[in-house]
Coordinates of C-alpha atoms in Angstrom, one line a residue:
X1 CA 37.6 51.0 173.8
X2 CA 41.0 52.1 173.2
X3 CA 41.8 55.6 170.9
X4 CA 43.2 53.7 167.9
X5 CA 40.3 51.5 167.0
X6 CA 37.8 54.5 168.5
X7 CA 39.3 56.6 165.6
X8 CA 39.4 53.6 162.9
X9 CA 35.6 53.0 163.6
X10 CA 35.5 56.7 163.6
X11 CA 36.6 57.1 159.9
X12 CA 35.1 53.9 158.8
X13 CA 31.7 55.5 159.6
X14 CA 32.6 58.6 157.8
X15 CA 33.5 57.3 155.2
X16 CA 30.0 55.1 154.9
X17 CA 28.0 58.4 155.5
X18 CA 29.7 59.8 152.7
X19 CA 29.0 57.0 150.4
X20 CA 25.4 57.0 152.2
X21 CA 25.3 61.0 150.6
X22 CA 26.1 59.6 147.5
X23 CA 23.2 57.0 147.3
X24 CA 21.9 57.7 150.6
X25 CA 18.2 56.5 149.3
X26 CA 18.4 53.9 146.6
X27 CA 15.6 52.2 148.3
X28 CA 13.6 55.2 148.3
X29 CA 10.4 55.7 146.1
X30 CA 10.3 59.0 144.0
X31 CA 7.0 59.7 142.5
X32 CA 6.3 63.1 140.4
X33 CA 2.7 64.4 142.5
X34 CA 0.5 65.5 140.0
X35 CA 0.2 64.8 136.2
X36 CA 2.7 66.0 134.3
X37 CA 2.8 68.5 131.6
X38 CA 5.5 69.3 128.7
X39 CA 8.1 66.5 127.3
X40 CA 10.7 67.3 130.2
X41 CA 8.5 66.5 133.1
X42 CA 6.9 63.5 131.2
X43 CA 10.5 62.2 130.9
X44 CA 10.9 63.0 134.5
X45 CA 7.8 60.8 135.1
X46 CA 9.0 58.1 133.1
X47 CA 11.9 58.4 134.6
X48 CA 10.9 58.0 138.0
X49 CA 8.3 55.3 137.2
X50 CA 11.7 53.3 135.7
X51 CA 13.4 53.0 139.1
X52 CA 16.7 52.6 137.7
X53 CA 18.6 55.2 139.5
X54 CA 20.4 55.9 142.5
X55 CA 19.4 58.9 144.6
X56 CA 21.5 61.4 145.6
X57 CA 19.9 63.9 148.3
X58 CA 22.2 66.0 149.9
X59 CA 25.6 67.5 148.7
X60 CA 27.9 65.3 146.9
X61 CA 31.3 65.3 145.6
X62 CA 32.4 62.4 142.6
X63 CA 35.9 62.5 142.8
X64 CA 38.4 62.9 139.9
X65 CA 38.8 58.8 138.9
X66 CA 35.8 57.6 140.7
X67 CA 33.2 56.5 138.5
X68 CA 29.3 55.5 139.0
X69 CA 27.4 52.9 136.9
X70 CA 23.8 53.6 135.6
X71 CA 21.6 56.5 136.5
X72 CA 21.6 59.4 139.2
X73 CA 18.8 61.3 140.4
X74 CA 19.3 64.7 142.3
X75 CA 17.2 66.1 144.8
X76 CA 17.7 69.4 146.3
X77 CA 21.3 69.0 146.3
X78 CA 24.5 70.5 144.4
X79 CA 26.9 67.7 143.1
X80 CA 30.0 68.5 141.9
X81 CA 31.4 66.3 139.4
X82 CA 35.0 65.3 138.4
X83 CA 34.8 61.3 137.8
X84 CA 32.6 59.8 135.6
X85 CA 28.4 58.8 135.4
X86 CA 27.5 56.2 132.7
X87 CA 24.1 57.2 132.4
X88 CA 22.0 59.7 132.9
X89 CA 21.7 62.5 135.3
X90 CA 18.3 64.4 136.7
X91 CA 18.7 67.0 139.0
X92 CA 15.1 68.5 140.1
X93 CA 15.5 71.6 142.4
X94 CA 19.4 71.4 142.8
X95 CA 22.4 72.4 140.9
X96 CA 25.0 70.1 139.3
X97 CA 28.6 71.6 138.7
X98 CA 30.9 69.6 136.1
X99 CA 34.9 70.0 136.7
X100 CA 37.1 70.0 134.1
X101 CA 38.2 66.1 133.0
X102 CA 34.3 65.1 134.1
X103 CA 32.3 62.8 131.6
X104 CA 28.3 62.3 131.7
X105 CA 28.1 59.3 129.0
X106 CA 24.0 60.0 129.6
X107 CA 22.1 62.8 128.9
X108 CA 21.9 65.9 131.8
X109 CA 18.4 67.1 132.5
X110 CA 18.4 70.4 135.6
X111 CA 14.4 71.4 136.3
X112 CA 14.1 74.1 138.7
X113 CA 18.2 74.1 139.7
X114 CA 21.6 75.6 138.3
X115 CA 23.7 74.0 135.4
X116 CA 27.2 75.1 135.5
X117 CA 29.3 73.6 132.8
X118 CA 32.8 73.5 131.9
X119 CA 34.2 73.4 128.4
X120 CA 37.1 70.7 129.7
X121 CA 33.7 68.7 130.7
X122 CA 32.6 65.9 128.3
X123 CA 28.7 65.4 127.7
X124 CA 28.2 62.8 125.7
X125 CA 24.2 63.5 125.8
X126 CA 21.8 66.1 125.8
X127 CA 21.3 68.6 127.9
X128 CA 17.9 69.5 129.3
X129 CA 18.0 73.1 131.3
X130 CA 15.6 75.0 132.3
X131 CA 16.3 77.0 135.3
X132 CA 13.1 78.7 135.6
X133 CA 10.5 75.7 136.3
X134 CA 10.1 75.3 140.0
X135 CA 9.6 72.3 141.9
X136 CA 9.5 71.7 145.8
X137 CA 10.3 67.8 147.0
X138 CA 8.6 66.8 150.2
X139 CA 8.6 63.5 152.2
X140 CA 5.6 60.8 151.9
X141 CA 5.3 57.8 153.1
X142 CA 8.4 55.3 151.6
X143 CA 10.4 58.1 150.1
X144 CA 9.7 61.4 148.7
X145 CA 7.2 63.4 146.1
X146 CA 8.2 65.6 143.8
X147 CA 5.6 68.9 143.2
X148 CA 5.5 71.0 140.4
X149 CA 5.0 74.4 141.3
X150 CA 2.4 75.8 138.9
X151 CA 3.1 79.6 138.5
X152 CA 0.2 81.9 137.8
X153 CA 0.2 83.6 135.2
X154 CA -0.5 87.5 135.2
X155 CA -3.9 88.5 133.9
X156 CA -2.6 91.7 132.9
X157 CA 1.0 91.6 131.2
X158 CA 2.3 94.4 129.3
X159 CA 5.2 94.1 126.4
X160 CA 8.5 95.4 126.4
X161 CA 8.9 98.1 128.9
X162 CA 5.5 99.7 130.3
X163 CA 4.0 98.4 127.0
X164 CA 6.5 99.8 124.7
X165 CA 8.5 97.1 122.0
X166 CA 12.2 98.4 120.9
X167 CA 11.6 101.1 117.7
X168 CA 12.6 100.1 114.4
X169 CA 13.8 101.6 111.2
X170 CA 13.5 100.8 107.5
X171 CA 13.5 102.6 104.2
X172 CA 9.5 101.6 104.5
X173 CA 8.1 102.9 107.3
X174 CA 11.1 105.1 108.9
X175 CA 10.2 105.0 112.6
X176 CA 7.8 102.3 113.7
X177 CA 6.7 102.7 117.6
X178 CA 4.9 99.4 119.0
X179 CA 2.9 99.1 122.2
X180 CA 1.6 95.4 123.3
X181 CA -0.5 93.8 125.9
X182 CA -1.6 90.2 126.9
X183 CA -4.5 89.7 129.0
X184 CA -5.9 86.5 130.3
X185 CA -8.5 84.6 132.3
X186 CA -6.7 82.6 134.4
X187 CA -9.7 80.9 136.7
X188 CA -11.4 80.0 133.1
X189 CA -11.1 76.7 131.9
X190 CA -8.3 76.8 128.8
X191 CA -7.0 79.9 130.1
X192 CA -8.2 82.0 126.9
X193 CA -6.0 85.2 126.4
X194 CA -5.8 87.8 123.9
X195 CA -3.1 89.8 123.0
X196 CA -3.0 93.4 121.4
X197 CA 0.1 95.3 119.8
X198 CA -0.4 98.6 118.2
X199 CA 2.2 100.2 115.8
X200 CA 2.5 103.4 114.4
X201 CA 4.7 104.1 111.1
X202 CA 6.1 108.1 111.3
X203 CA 6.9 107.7 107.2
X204 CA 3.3 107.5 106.3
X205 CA 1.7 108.8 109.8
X206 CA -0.1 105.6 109.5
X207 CA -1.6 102.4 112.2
X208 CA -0.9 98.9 112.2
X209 CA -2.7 96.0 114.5
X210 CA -2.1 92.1 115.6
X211 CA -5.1 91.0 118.0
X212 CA -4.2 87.4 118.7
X213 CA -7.1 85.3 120.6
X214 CA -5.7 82.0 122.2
X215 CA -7.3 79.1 124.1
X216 CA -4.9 77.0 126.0
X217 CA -6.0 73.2 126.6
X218 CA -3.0 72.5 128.1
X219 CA 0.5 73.2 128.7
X220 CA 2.0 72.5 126.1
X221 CA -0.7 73.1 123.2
X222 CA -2.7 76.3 122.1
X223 CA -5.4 77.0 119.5
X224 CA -6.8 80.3 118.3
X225 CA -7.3 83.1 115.5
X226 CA -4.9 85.9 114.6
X227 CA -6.1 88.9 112.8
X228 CA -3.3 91.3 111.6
X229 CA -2.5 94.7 109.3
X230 CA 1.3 94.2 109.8
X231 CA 4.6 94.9 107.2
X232 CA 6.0 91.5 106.6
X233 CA 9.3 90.7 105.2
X234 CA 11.1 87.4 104.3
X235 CA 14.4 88.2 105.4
X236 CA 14.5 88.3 108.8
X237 CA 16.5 84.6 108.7
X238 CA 19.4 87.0 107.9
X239 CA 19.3 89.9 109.9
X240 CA 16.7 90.9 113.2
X241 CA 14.9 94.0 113.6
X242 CA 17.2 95.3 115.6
X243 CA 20.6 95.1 114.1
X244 CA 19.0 96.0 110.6
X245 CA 17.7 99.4 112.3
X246 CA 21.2 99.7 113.3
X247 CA 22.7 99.2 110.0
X248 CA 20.2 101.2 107.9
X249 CA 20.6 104.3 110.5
X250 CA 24.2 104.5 110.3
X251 CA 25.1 103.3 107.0
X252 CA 21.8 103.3 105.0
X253 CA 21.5 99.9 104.0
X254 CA 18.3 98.1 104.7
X255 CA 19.0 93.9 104.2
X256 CA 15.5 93.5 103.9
X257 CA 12.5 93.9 101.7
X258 CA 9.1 94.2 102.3
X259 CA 5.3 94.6 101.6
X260 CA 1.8 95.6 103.5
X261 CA -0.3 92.5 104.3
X262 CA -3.9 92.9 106.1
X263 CA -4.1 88.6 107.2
X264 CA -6.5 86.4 108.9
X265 CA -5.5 82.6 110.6
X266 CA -6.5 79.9 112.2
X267 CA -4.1 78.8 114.3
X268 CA -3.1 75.7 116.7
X269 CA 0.5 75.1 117.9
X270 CA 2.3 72.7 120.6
X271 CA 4.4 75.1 122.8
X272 CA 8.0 76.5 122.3
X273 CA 8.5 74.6 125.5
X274 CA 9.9 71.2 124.2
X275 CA 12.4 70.8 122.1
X276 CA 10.2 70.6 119.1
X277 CA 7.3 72.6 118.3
X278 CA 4.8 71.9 115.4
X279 CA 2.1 74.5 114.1
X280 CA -1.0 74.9 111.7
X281 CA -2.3 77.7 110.0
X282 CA -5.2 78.3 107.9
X283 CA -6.0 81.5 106.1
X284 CA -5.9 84.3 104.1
X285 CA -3.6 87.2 103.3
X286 CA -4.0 90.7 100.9
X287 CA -0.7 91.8 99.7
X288 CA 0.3 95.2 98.7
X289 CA 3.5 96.9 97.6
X290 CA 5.5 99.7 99.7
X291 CA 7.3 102.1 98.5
X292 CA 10.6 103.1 99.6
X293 CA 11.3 106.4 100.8
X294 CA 14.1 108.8 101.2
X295 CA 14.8 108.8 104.7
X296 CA 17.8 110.0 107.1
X297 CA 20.7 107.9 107.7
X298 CA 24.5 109.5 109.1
X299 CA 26.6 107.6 106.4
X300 CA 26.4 105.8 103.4
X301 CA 25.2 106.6 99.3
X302 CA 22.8 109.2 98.3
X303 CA 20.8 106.6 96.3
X304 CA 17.8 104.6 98.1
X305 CA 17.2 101.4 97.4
X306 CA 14.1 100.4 95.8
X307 CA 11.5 98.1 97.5
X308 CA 10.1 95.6 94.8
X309 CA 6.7 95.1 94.1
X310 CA 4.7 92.2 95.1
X311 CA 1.6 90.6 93.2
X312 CA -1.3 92.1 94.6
X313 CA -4.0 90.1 95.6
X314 CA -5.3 87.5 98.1
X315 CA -4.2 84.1 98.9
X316 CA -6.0 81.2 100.9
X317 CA -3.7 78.9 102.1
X318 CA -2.8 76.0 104.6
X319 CA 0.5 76.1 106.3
X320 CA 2.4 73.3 108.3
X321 CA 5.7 74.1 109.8
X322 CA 7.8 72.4 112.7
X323 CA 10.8 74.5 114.5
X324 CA 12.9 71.8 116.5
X325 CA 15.7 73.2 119.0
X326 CA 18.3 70.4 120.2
X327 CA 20.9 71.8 123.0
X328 CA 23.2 70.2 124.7
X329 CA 26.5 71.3 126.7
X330 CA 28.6 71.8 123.4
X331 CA 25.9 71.4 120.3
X332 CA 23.5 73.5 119.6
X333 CA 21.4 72.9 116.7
X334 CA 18.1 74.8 115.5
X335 CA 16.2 73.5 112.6
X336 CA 12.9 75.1 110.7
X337 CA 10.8 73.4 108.3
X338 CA 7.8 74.9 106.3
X339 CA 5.6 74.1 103.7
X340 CA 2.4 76.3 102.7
X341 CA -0.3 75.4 100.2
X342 CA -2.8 77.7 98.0
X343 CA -5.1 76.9 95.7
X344 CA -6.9 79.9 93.8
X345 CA -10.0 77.3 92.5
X346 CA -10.9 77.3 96.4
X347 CA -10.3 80.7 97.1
X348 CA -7.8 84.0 96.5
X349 CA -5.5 84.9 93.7
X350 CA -2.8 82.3 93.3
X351 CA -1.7 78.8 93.3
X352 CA 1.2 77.4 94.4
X353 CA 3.1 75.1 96.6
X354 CA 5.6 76.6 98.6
X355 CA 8.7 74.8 101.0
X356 CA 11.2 76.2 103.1
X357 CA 14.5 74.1 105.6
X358 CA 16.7 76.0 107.3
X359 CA 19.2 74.9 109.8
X360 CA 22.0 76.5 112.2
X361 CA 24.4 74.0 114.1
X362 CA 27.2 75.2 116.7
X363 CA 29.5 72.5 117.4
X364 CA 32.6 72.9 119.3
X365 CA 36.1 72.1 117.3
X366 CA 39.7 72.2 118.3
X367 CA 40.4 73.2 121.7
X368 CA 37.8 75.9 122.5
X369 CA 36.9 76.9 119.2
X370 CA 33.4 76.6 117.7
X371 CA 32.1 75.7 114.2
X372 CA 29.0 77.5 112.7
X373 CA 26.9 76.1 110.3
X374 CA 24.1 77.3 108.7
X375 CA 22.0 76.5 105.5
X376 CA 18.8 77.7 104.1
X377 CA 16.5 76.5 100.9
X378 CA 13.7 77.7 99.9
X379 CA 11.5 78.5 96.8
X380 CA 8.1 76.7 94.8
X381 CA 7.5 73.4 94.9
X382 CA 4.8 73.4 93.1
X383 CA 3.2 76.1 90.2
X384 CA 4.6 79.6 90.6
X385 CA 5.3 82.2 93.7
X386 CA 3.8 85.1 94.0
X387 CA 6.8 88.0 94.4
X388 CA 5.1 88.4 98.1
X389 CA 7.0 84.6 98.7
X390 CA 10.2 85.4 96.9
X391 CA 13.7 86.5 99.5
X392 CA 16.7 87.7 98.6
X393 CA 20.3 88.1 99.9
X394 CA 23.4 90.3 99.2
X395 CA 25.8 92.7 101.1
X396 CA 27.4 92.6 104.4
X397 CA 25.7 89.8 106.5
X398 CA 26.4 87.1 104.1
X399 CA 28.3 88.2 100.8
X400 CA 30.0 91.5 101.7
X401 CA 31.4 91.7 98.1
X402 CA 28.1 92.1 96.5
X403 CA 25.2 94.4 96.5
X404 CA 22.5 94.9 99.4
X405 CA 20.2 92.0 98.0
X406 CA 21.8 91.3 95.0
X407 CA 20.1 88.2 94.1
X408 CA 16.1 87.7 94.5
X409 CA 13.8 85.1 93.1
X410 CA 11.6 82.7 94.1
X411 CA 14.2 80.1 94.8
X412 CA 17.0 80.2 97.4
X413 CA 19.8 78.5 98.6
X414 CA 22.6 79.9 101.0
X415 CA 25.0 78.4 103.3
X416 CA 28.0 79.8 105.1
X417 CA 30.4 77.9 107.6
X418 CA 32.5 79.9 110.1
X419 CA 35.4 78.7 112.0
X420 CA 35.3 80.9 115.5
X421 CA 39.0 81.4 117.7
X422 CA 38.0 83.1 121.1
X423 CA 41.2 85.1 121.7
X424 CA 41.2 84.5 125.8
X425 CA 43.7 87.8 126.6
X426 CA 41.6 90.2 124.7
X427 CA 38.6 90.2 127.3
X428 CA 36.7 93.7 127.4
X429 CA 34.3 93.1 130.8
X430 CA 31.1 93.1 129.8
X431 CA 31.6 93.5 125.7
X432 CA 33.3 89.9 126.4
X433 CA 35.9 88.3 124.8
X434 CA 37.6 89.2 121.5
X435 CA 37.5 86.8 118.4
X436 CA 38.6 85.9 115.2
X437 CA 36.9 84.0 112.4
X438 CA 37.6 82.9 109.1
X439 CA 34.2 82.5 106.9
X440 CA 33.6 80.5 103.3
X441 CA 29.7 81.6 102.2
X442 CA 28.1 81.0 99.2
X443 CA 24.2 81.0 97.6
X444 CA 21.9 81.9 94.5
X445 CA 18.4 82.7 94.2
X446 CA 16.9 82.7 90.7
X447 CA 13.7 82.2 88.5
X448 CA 12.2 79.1 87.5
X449 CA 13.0 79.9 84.0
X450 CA 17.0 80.6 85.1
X451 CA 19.7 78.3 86.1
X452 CA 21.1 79.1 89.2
X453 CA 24.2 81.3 89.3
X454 CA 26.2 80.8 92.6
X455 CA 28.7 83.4 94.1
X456 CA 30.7 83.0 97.1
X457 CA 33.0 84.8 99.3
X458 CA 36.4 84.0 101.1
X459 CA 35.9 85.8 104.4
X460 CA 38.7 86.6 107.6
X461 CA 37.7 89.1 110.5
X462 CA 37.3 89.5 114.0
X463 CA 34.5 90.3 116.5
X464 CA 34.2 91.8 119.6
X465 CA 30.7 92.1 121.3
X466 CA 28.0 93.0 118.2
X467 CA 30.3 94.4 116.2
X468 CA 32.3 91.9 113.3
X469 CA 34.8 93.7 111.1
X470 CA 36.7 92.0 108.1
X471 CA 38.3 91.5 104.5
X472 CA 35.8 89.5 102.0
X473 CA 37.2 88.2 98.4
X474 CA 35.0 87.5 95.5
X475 CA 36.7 83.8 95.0
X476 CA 35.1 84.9 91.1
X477 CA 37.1 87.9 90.8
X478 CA 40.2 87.8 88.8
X479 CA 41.7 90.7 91.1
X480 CA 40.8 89.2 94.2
X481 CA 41.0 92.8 95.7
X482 CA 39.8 92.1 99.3
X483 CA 36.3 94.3 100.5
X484 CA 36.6 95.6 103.7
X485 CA 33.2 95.3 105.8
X486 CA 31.5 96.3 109.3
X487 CA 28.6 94.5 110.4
X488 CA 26.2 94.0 113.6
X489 CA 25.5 90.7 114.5
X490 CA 23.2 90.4 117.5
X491 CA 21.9 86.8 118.7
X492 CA 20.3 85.3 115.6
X493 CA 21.9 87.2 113.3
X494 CA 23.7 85.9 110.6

């Protein structure tokens, strides 16, 4: 055979060994080896089961310009893709890079791999990730099987570290110290576990307790009893525990309120695992007031802030809630819906019908800025709320022009939407990139005997790492003199 057509047949071969790579097994049978558990390996299932797919097993490159029709499924493999996929894309114990000018017109779905995106990428989908399931892919007869691998999980686990949970302080309790533990019986049918968490309150020298008792039919759905002496407040959709420790140590303002609630529940729940989660609770909760109390902070007024009173008494209620998370490669939206019932004829103090929605969408906008959204209603539905049900908001987090908790009632609506400019040469290491924002909030909360009085603020800052500093106006005001504010914001923050 002569050189020249020894090389042609040469790169004619390669060239079918790399398109071999790319669907090297399209023939091949994939079946998931044991029964699957949680939405994203049912889907996996499903998809299997479908067929539709090519199968890519070992490293593959899509080219800028080259395109694929239909579904791809990746087996311990990393693909890198620049062209374009017109379906779907699972990738089970492998990684899948997308290059800037890539499009996935399909959803993405990584179990068990590495998801590295790009924000010059286009998703048009969802995006599935979880990096921590693992999987192991082995040959069988006709193709291959795909095994979950079913950590165990510890019979002993303790919270935070050695036990210990991140302090807190509040104009309530001052200091609260927390130590928690999970144990379980793993060998046991259901896998029943029981956790403990102990917290100790320096302002009144005083212990709290949460004993939660779970059985676990399966993966993805749990049923148990919670018993609890625990401080409750309604106001952590605005600010965690720990930036408002922050804030109330160094500045003295507290955004939350709060009140002492010895509580009882039955409780069954589908897992945090899928996207959505629904839960039920039945039981009963004793309310009682706190005081607030002067306690040490480095700046800020002399005055302390009262704690309202709640309506003491019991309640006896049934609750039904639903949390849904949807992320994909640029959206990410989080959504919370509650409504609680009580009935004093059957049992407790008070009557009423209670609902909550609250929602928070990122969504990116021009270039590589973002968009955040977030809304929040809540208040009776039916009959009247006892205080222990009203919330309130005011002050820095939301309308920096006000008061600290300015408004309170039983009803509540607030929304704010922020316009987010990452400013790419400002980049501190590991506090991150520097950014500006410009904010428009607004909200009211009032009694069912009031008509609701909205206020709203004009809002232009910057942020760098947790800390967001700015000038708010009073779009009310006739002076329109700007307020200058600081503010934590941590991840779930407002």
């Amino acid at each position: 055979m002569c050189p020249r057509r020894s090389r042609w047949l040469t790169a004619i071969l390669t060239i079918l060994l790399a398109a071999g790579g790319a669907r090297s097994a399209v023939g091949q049978e994939v079946v998931f080896a044991a029964n699957p558990e949680g939405p994203d390996e049912r889907r996996l299932a499903d998809f299997l089961k479908a067929g539709e797919w090519g199968l890519w097993a070992s490293d593959t490159v899509l080219g800028a310009g080259e395109r694929v029709e239909g579904n791809v499924l990746v087996l311990e493999a990393a693909v890198r893709i620049a062209g374009e996929i017109t379906g779907d894309v699972f990738v089970v114990d492998g990684d899948l890079f997308l290059r800037p000018g890539s499009r996935i017109r399909g959803d993405a779905v990584v179990l068990g791999g590495g998801y590295y995106g790009s924000s010059m990428a286009v998703l048009e989908g969802n995006l599935t990730y979880r990096p921590n399931d693992l999987y192991r892919v082995t040959p069988r007869e006709g193709g291959r099987a795909i095994h979950p691998v079913r950590p165990e999980p510890k019979p002993i686990e303790l919270h935070g570290l050695y036990g210990f949970k991140a302090p807190t302080y509040q104009r309530v309790n001052s200091v609260t110290l927390a130590w928690g533990i999970t144990g379980r019986v793993v060998k046991w049918p259901w896998r029943p576990s029981l956790e403990l968490v102990g917290r100790f309150h320096t302002a009144q020298a005083e212990f709290e307790g949460t004993a939660k008792q779970y059985w676990h039919p399966s993966r993805e759905f749990q049923l148990g009893l919670e018993a609890e002496r625990v401080t409750r407040t309604n106001e952590e959709w605005a600010k965690k525990a720990v930036s408002n420790s922050l804030s109330y140590f160094f500045v003295g303002d507290d955004f939350r309120d709060y009140y002492s609630a010895e509580r009882v529940a039955l409780m069954a729940r589908r897992s945090k695992e899928g996207s959505w989660s629904p839960w039920l609770s039945a039981g009963w909760e004793r309310a009682r007031s706190l005081e607030a109390r002067n306690l040490f902070f480095l700046f800020g007024p002399d005055n302390i802030r009262e704690n309202p009173a709640v309506d003491e008494g019991d309640t006896w209620s049934l609750a039904l809630g639903l949390d849904l998370t949807k992320r994909s490669d640029r959206t990410d939206l989080v959504l919370g819906l509650l409504v609680e019932a009580a009935d004093s004829t059957v049992g407790g103090d008070f009557s009423f019908l209670f609902g909550e929605a609250r929602a928070r969408w990122e969504v990116p906008a021009f270039l590589n800025h973002r968009l955040d959204l977030f809304a929040i209603t809540r208040g009776d539905l039916v009959g009247s709320l006892p205080r222990q049900r009203w919330s309130a908001f005011g002050g820095r987090p939301t309308l920096p022009t006000f008061p600290v908790l300015f408004q309170r009632g039983p009803r509540l609506v607030y929304g704010h939407a922020t316009y987010i400019i990452p400013v790419e040469p400002i980049s501190l290491g590991f506090l991150g990139t520097a950014e500006v924002l410009a904010r428009i909030a607004t909200g009211a909360a009032w009694k069912e005997d009031e008509s609701a009085s909205f206020k709203a603020n004009l809002i232009a800052g910057g942020r760098l790492s947790v800390l967001e500093l700015g000038l708010a106006l009073d779009l009310d005001a006739s002076d329109l003199d700007p307020t200058f504010y600081a503010v934590f914001r941590f991840s779930g923050d407002l």
